[in-house]
């Protein structure tokens, strides 16, 4: 058993009302339902069905409300219906985040003078150990002005001295490197990243580390002919010019396999998603869109893209002939329309002058003949066939 009652959103209990007040309000609504129904004062008034067992609740507990969409809000006393919060539309998958362990950091290197001193010291130690063992050649002894000494020979102590000083010399001279502007080295040891060297001049780098050179200068790359499409889906052949550089050497060399190939693949993918127009027909907007898209996709790989601009746009061979004929037809149609407008204006001006000055008196038939003759004459003077000529009428 159920009864009906009328209410407006403004009369509904607010969320902060107590459960007892809610029950009393419900009972009052049930009692008012037995009286005559008043006239509607609000046009958008709605009538809902309330189950009878909800009108005579013994315990003043909260009324369970079935779960539903969240209410955004409403204005009190205005009769405004509740606005339901709609979920935001799902977006595309975000780009993968770069590995934090592959973030570029400076490697530990020493000035080149330290390597030179270590190498010279190791060489001097080798000569001294050889003289001590008595195996230094006579010309070297004379050149170095060392006294004649017949050593005990190469014993364990002499071998240890030669090995130590020789290793020092090899490490000193073997670690010397020359850093150049626009070049960097990515250092690694047993597959691990040990830092990047961007310094210039004579440096000493641990010779046990693997050095991988990287070009960090600003570079231009002109692509070959790549497939693309315009806003209407017509196939195009596009060549783009990309201005880029390596920003993070660790991610560019260790995070991906071949950063130049990755850049080329990102450009090809962007051309497949961004419509490209012919020069003068939206090519600048397409270049801006390509730049933003490629820069966002190559940023996790340590590349910085400044510009991606189409430098050559042409139709694909399979549609070039059809598009060329269509463009010629459109140009011919515009030229003919311009010519017809000019002829009509000239004929109208001529007929108006003749009649306004009283040079000729024309009835409707004579006017038509005069207009036709003038049209034929003007079209013939412009080198166009006269479609209203007497030959065609005959």
Short mmCIF file of C-alpha atoms in Angstrom, two decimals:
data_model
loop_
_atom_site.label_atom_id
_atom_site.label_comp_id
_atom_site.label_asym_id
_atom_site.label_seq_id
_atom_site.Cartn_x
_atom_site.Cartn_y
_atom_site.Cartn_z
CA UNK A 1 0.00 0.00 0.00
CA UNK A 2 1.31 3.41 -0.90
CA UNK A 3 0.17 7.01 -1.07
CA UNK A 4 1.26 10.06 -3.01
CA UNK A 5 2.35 13.47 -1.96
CA UNK A 6 3.65 16.57 -3.72
CA UNK A 7 6.83 18.30 -2.86
CA UNK A 8 9.44 20.44 -4.46
CA UNK A 9 13.21 20.18 -4.26
CA UNK A 10 13.18 23.26 -1.98
CA UNK A 11 10.97 21.39 0.57
CA UNK A 12 13.24 18.30 0.72
CA UNK A 13 15.18 17.92 4.01
CA UNK A 14 18.76 19.12 3.89
CA UNK A 15 21.60 16.66 4.57
CA UNK A 16 22.20 18.17 8.05
CA UNK A 17 18.62 17.51 9.30
CA UNK A 18 18.19 15.06 12.14
CA UNK A 19 16.53 11.66 11.57
CA UNK A 20 13.61 12.53 13.87
CA UNK A 21 12.81 15.69 11.95
CA UNK A 22 12.88 13.72 8.75
CA UNK A 23 10.35 11.21 10.11
CA UNK A 24 8.04 13.99 11.37
CA UNK A 25 8.18 15.74 8.02
CA UNK A 26 7.30 12.49 6.27
CA UNK A 27 4.34 11.88 8.57
CA UNK A 28 3.12 15.42 8.01
CA UNK A 29 3.27 14.88 4.28
CA UNK A 30 1.16 11.72 4.65
CA UNK A 31 -1.48 13.61 6.64
CA UNK A 32 -1.60 16.39 4.11
CA UNK A 33 -2.23 13.81 1.38
CA UNK A 34 -5.73 13.10 2.83
CA UNK A 35 -6.84 16.69 2.26
CA UNK A 36 -7.63 18.29 -1.05
CA UNK A 37 -4.65 18.63 -3.32
CA UNK A 38 -3.75 22.32 -3.76
CA UNK A 39 -3.08 23.81 -7.14
CA UNK A 40 0.44 23.65 -8.38
CA UNK A 41 2.45 26.75 -7.79
CA UNK A 42 5.59 25.54 -9.56
CA UNK A 43 5.33 24.23 -13.08
CA UNK A 44 8.21 21.79 -12.72
CA UNK A 45 6.69 20.18 -9.62
CA UNK A 46 7.07 16.41 -9.60
CA UNK A 47 5.07 13.72 -7.77
CA UNK A 48 6.85 10.71 -6.36
CA UNK A 49 5.58 7.52 -4.76
CA UNK A 50 6.60 6.96 -1.14
CA UNK A 51 6.26 3.45 0.33
CA UNK A 52 3.82 3.33 3.25
CA UNK A 53 6.20 1.58 5.63
CA UNK A 54 8.49 4.61 5.47
CA UNK A 55 5.71 6.84 6.88
CA UNK A 56 5.31 4.92 10.16
CA UNK A 57 8.81 4.04 11.28
CA UNK A 58 9.10 3.15 14.99
CA UNK A 59 12.79 3.69 15.46
CA UNK A 60 14.12 7.13 14.46
CA UNK A 61 17.04 5.70 12.58
CA UNK A 62 18.54 7.03 9.38
CA UNK A 63 16.74 6.01 6.23
CA UNK A 64 18.99 3.91 4.03
CA UNK A 65 19.58 5.54 0.71
CA UNK A 66 20.60 3.37 -2.23
CA UNK A 67 23.98 4.27 -3.68
CA UNK A 68 23.82 6.52 -6.66
CA UNK A 69 25.79 9.14 -8.51
CA UNK A 70 27.23 11.97 -6.47
CA UNK A 71 25.29 15.21 -6.24
CA UNK A 72 27.23 18.24 -7.35
CA UNK A 73 25.07 20.88 -5.67
CA UNK A 74 21.92 22.98 -5.92
CA UNK A 75 20.64 26.40 -4.94
CA UNK A 76 18.20 26.44 -2.04
CA UNK A 77 14.68 27.74 -2.56
CA UNK A 78 14.87 27.97 -6.36
CA UNK A 79 13.25 24.68 -7.37
CA UNK A 80 16.38 23.72 -9.27
CA UNK A 81 16.73 20.00 -9.91
CA UNK A 82 19.71 18.16 -8.51
CA UNK A 83 22.67 18.11 -10.83
CA UNK A 84 24.45 14.79 -11.01
CA UNK A 85 28.21 14.69 -11.32
CA UNK A 86 29.23 12.97 -14.52
CA UNK A 87 32.61 11.27 -14.72
CA UNK A 88 35.23 13.02 -16.77
CA UNK A 89 35.93 11.47 -20.17
CA UNK A 90 38.77 9.01 -20.19
CA UNK A 91 41.97 10.32 -21.65
CA UNK A 92 44.66 8.50 -23.53
CA UNK A 93 47.40 6.64 -21.76
CA UNK A 94 50.10 8.95 -20.44
CA UNK A 95 53.63 8.70 -21.72
CA UNK A 96 55.87 6.33 -19.76
CA UNK A 97 58.09 7.99 -17.20
CA UNK A 98 61.83 7.84 -17.67
CA UNK A 99 63.95 5.63 -15.46
CA UNK A 100 65.22 7.82 -12.57
CA UNK A 101 68.43 5.79 -12.41
CA UNK A 102 69.34 6.92 -15.93
CA UNK A 103 69.33 10.62 -15.15
CA UNK A 104 72.47 12.34 -16.35
CA UNK A 105 75.06 13.21 -13.72
CA UNK A 106 78.64 14.45 -13.88
CA UNK A 107 81.38 11.84 -13.78
CA UNK A 108 84.44 12.11 -11.56
CA UNK A 109 87.49 13.06 -13.63
CA UNK A 110 90.83 14.64 -12.85
CA UNK A 111 92.74 17.36 -14.65
CA UNK A 112 95.09 16.17 -17.34
CA UNK A 113 98.11 17.36 -15.35
CA UNK A 114 97.48 14.61 -12.79
CA UNK A 115 97.60 11.96 -15.49
CA UNK A 116 100.79 13.41 -16.97
CA UNK A 117 102.50 13.45 -13.57
CA UNK A 118 101.42 9.87 -12.88
CA UNK A 119 102.67 8.72 -16.27
CA UNK A 120 106.02 10.47 -15.92
CA UNK A 121 106.41 9.11 -12.40
CA UNK A 122 105.67 5.58 -13.57
CA UNK A 123 108.16 5.89 -16.43
CA UNK A 124 110.82 7.21 -14.10
CA UNK A 125 110.10 4.37 -11.66
CA UNK A 126 110.54 1.79 -14.44
CA UNK A 127 113.92 3.25 -15.36
CA UNK A 128 115.03 3.30 -11.74
CA UNK A 129 113.91 -0.28 -11.18
CA UNK A 130 115.73 -1.40 -14.32
CA UNK A 131 118.93 0.38 -13.23
CA UNK A 132 118.56 -1.17 -9.79
CA UNK A 133 118.25 -4.64 -11.32
CA UNK A 134 121.17 -3.95 -13.66
CA UNK A 135 119.20 -4.49 -16.84
CA UNK A 136 119.20 -0.88 -18.02
CA UNK A 137 120.87 -0.65 -21.46
CA UNK A 138 124.27 1.13 -21.55
CA UNK A 139 123.05 3.90 -23.91
CA UNK A 140 120.20 4.70 -21.52
CA UNK A 141 122.64 4.80 -18.62
CA UNK A 142 124.87 7.21 -20.54
CA UNK A 143 121.93 9.33 -21.68
CA UNK A 144 120.63 9.62 -18.15
CA UNK A 145 124.17 10.07 -16.79
CA UNK A 146 123.73 7.31 -14.27
CA UNK A 147 126.76 5.60 -12.65
CA UNK A 148 127.66 2.11 -13.73
CA UNK A 149 125.97 -0.40 -11.50
CA UNK A 150 125.88 -4.17 -11.83
CA UNK A 151 122.67 -5.03 -10.05
CA UNK A 152 121.65 -8.33 -8.54
CA UNK A 153 119.36 -9.08 -11.49
CA UNK A 154 115.64 -9.42 -11.75
CA UNK A 155 114.52 -10.79 -8.44
CA UNK A 156 111.08 -10.67 -6.80
CA UNK A 157 111.67 -7.19 -5.44
CA UNK A 158 112.80 -5.89 -8.83
CA UNK A 159 109.83 -7.48 -10.58
CA UNK A 160 107.42 -5.95 -8.06
CA UNK A 161 108.98 -2.53 -8.54
CA UNK A 162 108.79 -2.81 -12.31
CA UNK A 163 105.15 -3.97 -12.19
CA UNK A 164 104.07 -1.21 -9.84
CA UNK A 165 105.78 1.60 -11.66
CA UNK A 166 104.71 0.23 -15.04
CA UNK A 167 101.07 0.05 -13.93
CA UNK A 168 101.32 3.62 -12.65
CA UNK A 169 102.68 4.80 -15.97
CA UNK A 170 100.02 2.95 -17.96
CA UNK A 171 97.21 4.34 -15.82
CA UNK A 172 98.65 7.82 -16.05
CA UNK A 173 99.09 7.95 -19.82
CA UNK A 174 96.19 5.62 -20.64
CA UNK A 175 93.61 7.78 -18.89
CA UNK A 176 94.48 11.00 -20.71
CA UNK A 177 91.67 12.31 -22.89
CA UNK A 178 90.83 15.52 -24.69
CA UNK A 179 87.39 16.96 -24.13
CA UNK A 180 85.92 19.01 -26.99
CA UNK A 181 83.09 21.48 -27.12
CA UNK A 182 79.85 19.89 -28.27
CA UNK A 183 81.04 16.40 -27.42
CA UNK A 184 80.47 14.27 -24.34
CA UNK A 185 81.37 10.82 -23.05
CA UNK A 186 79.01 8.44 -21.28
CA UNK A 187 81.08 6.32 -18.88
CA UNK A 188 80.16 2.81 -17.87
CA UNK A 189 81.68 -0.04 -15.91
CA UNK A 190 80.45 -3.63 -16.18
CA UNK A 191 77.15 -2.47 -17.64
CA UNK A 192 76.51 0.23 -15.02
CA UNK A 193 76.27 3.97 -15.60
CA UNK A 194 79.11 5.94 -14.01
CA UNK A 195 78.41 9.46 -15.22
CA UNK A 196 78.85 11.81 -18.17
CA UNK A 197 81.87 13.95 -19.04
CA UNK A 198 81.05 17.32 -20.66
CA UNK A 199 84.25 19.14 -19.70
CA UNK A 200 86.70 20.39 -22.28
CA UNK A 201 90.49 20.39 -22.40
CA UNK A 202 92.97 17.75 -21.24
CA UNK A 203 91.39 15.40 -18.72
CA UNK A 204 92.23 12.17 -16.96
CA UNK A 205 89.52 9.53 -17.02
CA UNK A 206 89.77 6.14 -15.41
CA UNK A 207 91.02 3.88 -18.24
CA UNK A 208 88.96 0.95 -16.90
CA UNK A 209 85.71 2.74 -17.74
CA UNK A 210 84.05 2.29 -21.10
CA UNK A 211 83.70 5.59 -22.99
CA UNK A 212 80.83 6.13 -25.42
CA UNK A 213 80.99 9.43 -27.34
CA UNK A 214 77.85 11.51 -27.78
CA UNK A 215 77.26 14.54 -29.99
CA UNK A 216 75.39 17.11 -27.87
CA UNK A 217 75.44 19.95 -30.42
CA UNK A 218 72.35 21.43 -32.02
CA UNK A 219 71.60 19.29 -35.04
CA UNK A 220 69.38 19.44 -38.13
CA UNK A 221 67.89 16.34 -39.64
CA UNK A 222 66.10 16.41 -42.98
CA UNK A 223 63.98 13.34 -43.43
CA UNK A 224 63.29 11.50 -46.62
CA UNK A 225 59.89 11.29 -48.23
CA UNK A 226 57.40 10.14 -45.58
CA UNK A 227 53.71 9.24 -46.02
CA UNK A 228 51.12 11.66 -44.63
CA UNK A 229 47.58 12.89 -45.31
CA UNK A 230 45.74 16.20 -45.40
CA UNK A 231 42.56 17.15 -43.54
CA UNK A 232 40.41 15.40 -46.19
CA UNK A 233 42.38 12.16 -46.01
CA UNK A 234 44.15 12.62 -49.36
CA UNK A 235 47.52 10.85 -49.44
CA UNK A 236 50.59 13.13 -49.38
CA UNK A 237 54.36 12.73 -49.50
CA UNK A 238 56.11 14.97 -46.96
CA UNK A 239 59.72 15.77 -46.10
CA UNK A 240 60.32 17.46 -42.74
CA UNK A 241 63.22 19.33 -41.18
CA UNK A 242 63.82 18.58 -37.50
CA UNK A 243 65.95 20.78 -35.22
CA UNK A 244 67.00 18.82 -32.14
CA UNK A 245 69.78 17.95 -29.74
CA UNK A 246 70.64 15.46 -27.02
CA UNK A 247 69.66 16.92 -23.65
CA UNK A 248 70.19 13.92 -21.36
CA UNK A 249 73.05 11.72 -22.58
CA UNK A 250 72.33 8.86 -20.19
CA UNK A 251 68.73 8.41 -21.34
CA UNK A 252 69.60 8.93 -24.99
CA UNK A 253 72.29 6.23 -25.06
CA UNK A 254 71.20 3.81 -22.35
CA UNK A 255 67.44 4.33 -22.12
CA UNK A 256 66.66 3.46 -25.76
CA UNK A 257 68.34 1.60 -28.58
CA UNK A 258 69.50 4.22 -31.06
CA UNK A 259 68.18 7.69 -30.28
CA UNK A 260 68.38 8.83 -33.91
CA UNK A 261 66.20 5.94 -35.06
CA UNK A 262 63.78 6.63 -32.20
CA UNK A 263 63.48 10.25 -33.31
CA UNK A 264 62.73 9.16 -36.88
CA UNK A 265 60.03 6.77 -35.69
CA UNK A 266 58.42 9.50 -33.55
CA UNK A 267 58.30 11.84 -36.56
CA UNK A 268 56.68 9.15 -38.70
CA UNK A 269 54.09 8.44 -35.99
CA UNK A 270 53.30 12.15 -35.63
CA UNK A 271 52.80 12.53 -39.38
CA UNK A 272 50.30 9.68 -39.28
CA UNK A 273 48.19 11.56 -36.68
CA UNK A 274 48.53 15.22 -37.69
CA UNK A 275 46.94 16.36 -40.99
CA UNK A 276 49.38 18.30 -43.15
CA UNK A 277 48.36 21.02 -45.59
CA UNK A 278 50.02 22.35 -48.67
CA UNK A 279 52.22 25.46 -48.34
CA UNK A 280 49.96 28.44 -47.74
CA UNK A 281 47.08 26.23 -46.66
CA UNK A 282 47.78 25.40 -43.02
CA UNK A 283 51.36 24.14 -43.19
CA UNK A 284 52.42 26.43 -40.31
CA UNK A 285 49.72 25.09 -37.99
CA UNK A 286 50.71 21.53 -38.91
CA UNK A 287 54.35 22.33 -38.10
CA UNK A 288 53.42 23.65 -34.65
CA UNK A 289 51.32 20.57 -33.92
CA UNK A 290 54.11 18.26 -35.09
CA UNK A 291 56.65 20.09 -32.94
CA UNK A 292 54.56 19.77 -29.78
CA UNK A 293 53.76 16.11 -30.39
CA UNK A 294 57.31 15.01 -31.23
CA UNK A 295 58.83 17.03 -28.37
CA UNK A 296 56.46 15.40 -25.87
CA UNK A 297 57.20 11.88 -27.11
CA UNK A 298 61.00 12.29 -27.24
CA UNK A 299 61.40 14.05 -23.89
CA UNK A 300 61.51 10.78 -21.84
CA UNK A 301 64.31 9.59 -24.14
CA UNK A 302 66.55 12.56 -23.31
CA UNK A 303 66.02 14.39 -26.62
CA UNK A 304 65.04 18.04 -26.98
CA UNK A 305 63.14 18.93 -30.15
CA UNK A 306 62.88 22.60 -31.10
CA UNK A 307 61.14 22.48 -34.47
CA UNK A 308 59.52 20.00 -36.85
CA UNK A 309 58.54 21.80 -40.06
CA UNK A 310 57.38 20.32 -43.38
CA UNK A 311 59.73 21.58 -46.11
CA UNK A 312 58.32 19.61 -49.04
CA UNK A 313 54.68 18.62 -49.44
CA UNK A 314 53.29 16.98 -52.53
CA UNK A 315 50.50 14.63 -53.42
CA UNK A 316 51.17 10.92 -53.65
CA UNK A 317 51.67 9.57 -57.21
CA UNK A 318 48.44 7.59 -57.12
CA UNK A 319 46.32 10.70 -56.51
CA UNK A 320 48.50 13.44 -58.02
CA UNK A 321 46.94 13.24 -61.49
CA UNK A 322 43.36 13.34 -60.19
CA UNK A 323 44.08 16.22 -57.84
CA UNK A 324 45.85 18.11 -60.62
CA UNK A 325 42.82 17.77 -62.90
CA UNK A 326 40.51 18.87 -60.11
CA UNK A 327 42.59 21.95 -59.38
CA UNK A 328 42.69 22.88 -63.07
CA UNK A 329 38.91 22.47 -63.28
CA UNK A 330 38.42 24.67 -60.23
CA UNK A 331 40.70 27.36 -61.65
CA UNK A 332 38.90 27.23 -65.00
CA UNK A 333 35.52 27.50 -63.27
CA UNK A 334 36.63 30.56 -61.32
CA UNK A 335 38.02 32.17 -64.47
CA UNK A 336 34.81 31.53 -66.38
CA UNK A 337 32.70 32.88 -63.52
CA UNK A 338 34.81 36.04 -63.45
CA UNK A 339 34.50 36.40 -67.23
CA UNK A 340 30.71 35.95 -67.16
CA UNK A 341 30.37 38.57 -64.44
CA UNK A 342 32.46 41.01 -66.46
CA UNK A 343 30.45 40.39 -69.68
CA UNK A 344 27.11 40.78 -67.91
CA UNK A 345 28.21 44.05 -66.31
CA UNK A 346 29.44 45.37 -69.67
CA UNK A 347 26.21 44.45 -71.49
CA UNK A 348 24.08 45.95 -68.75
CA UNK A 349 26.07 49.17 -68.78
CA UNK A 350 25.86 49.45 -72.58
CA UNK A 351 22.11 48.82 -72.79
CA UNK A 352 21.44 51.22 -69.91
CA UNK A 353 23.40 54.03 -71.54
CA UNK A 354 21.68 53.56 -74.90
CA UNK A 355 18.19 53.63 -73.40
CA UNK A 356 18.78 56.37 -70.82
CA UNK A 357 20.20 58.78 -73.38
CA UNK A 358 17.38 58.13 -75.83
CA UNK A 359 19.60 56.95 -78.60
CA UNK A 360 17.41 53.95 -79.37
CA UNK A 361 13.91 52.92 -78.52
CA UNK A 362 13.65 49.24 -77.78
CA UNK A 363 10.80 46.94 -76.96
CA UNK A 364 11.26 43.64 -75.14
CA UNK A 365 12.04 41.62 -78.26
CA UNK A 366 14.56 44.13 -79.58
CA UNK A 367 16.16 44.40 -76.14
CA UNK A 368 16.68 40.64 -76.01
CA UNK A 369 18.25 40.64 -79.46
CA UNK A 370 20.56 43.51 -78.52
CA UNK A 371 21.62 41.82 -75.30
CA UNK A 372 22.39 38.58 -77.17
CA UNK A 373 24.43 40.36 -79.85
CA UNK A 374 26.40 42.34 -77.28
CA UNK A 375 27.08 39.21 -75.25
CA UNK A 376 28.38 37.41 -78.34
CA UNK A 377 30.57 40.35 -79.24
CA UNK A 378 32.07 40.72 -75.75
CA UNK A 379 32.71 36.99 -75.39
CA UNK A 380 34.35 36.84 -78.82
CA UNK A 381 36.58 39.76 -77.90
CA UNK A 382 37.78 37.85 -74.81
CA UNK A 383 38.58 34.75 -76.81
CA UNK A 384 35.76 32.65 -75.28
CA UNK A 385 33.08 30.71 -77.19
CA UNK A 386 29.71 32.41 -77.12
CA UNK A 387 27.15 30.00 -75.71
CA UNK A 388 24.27 32.24 -76.82
CA UNK A 389 25.51 32.60 -80.42
CA UNK A 390 23.04 32.24 -83.34
CA UNK A 391 24.93 29.18 -84.57
CA UNK A 392 24.08 27.35 -81.35
CA UNK A 393 20.45 28.46 -81.50
CA UNK A 394 20.19 27.15 -85.04
#
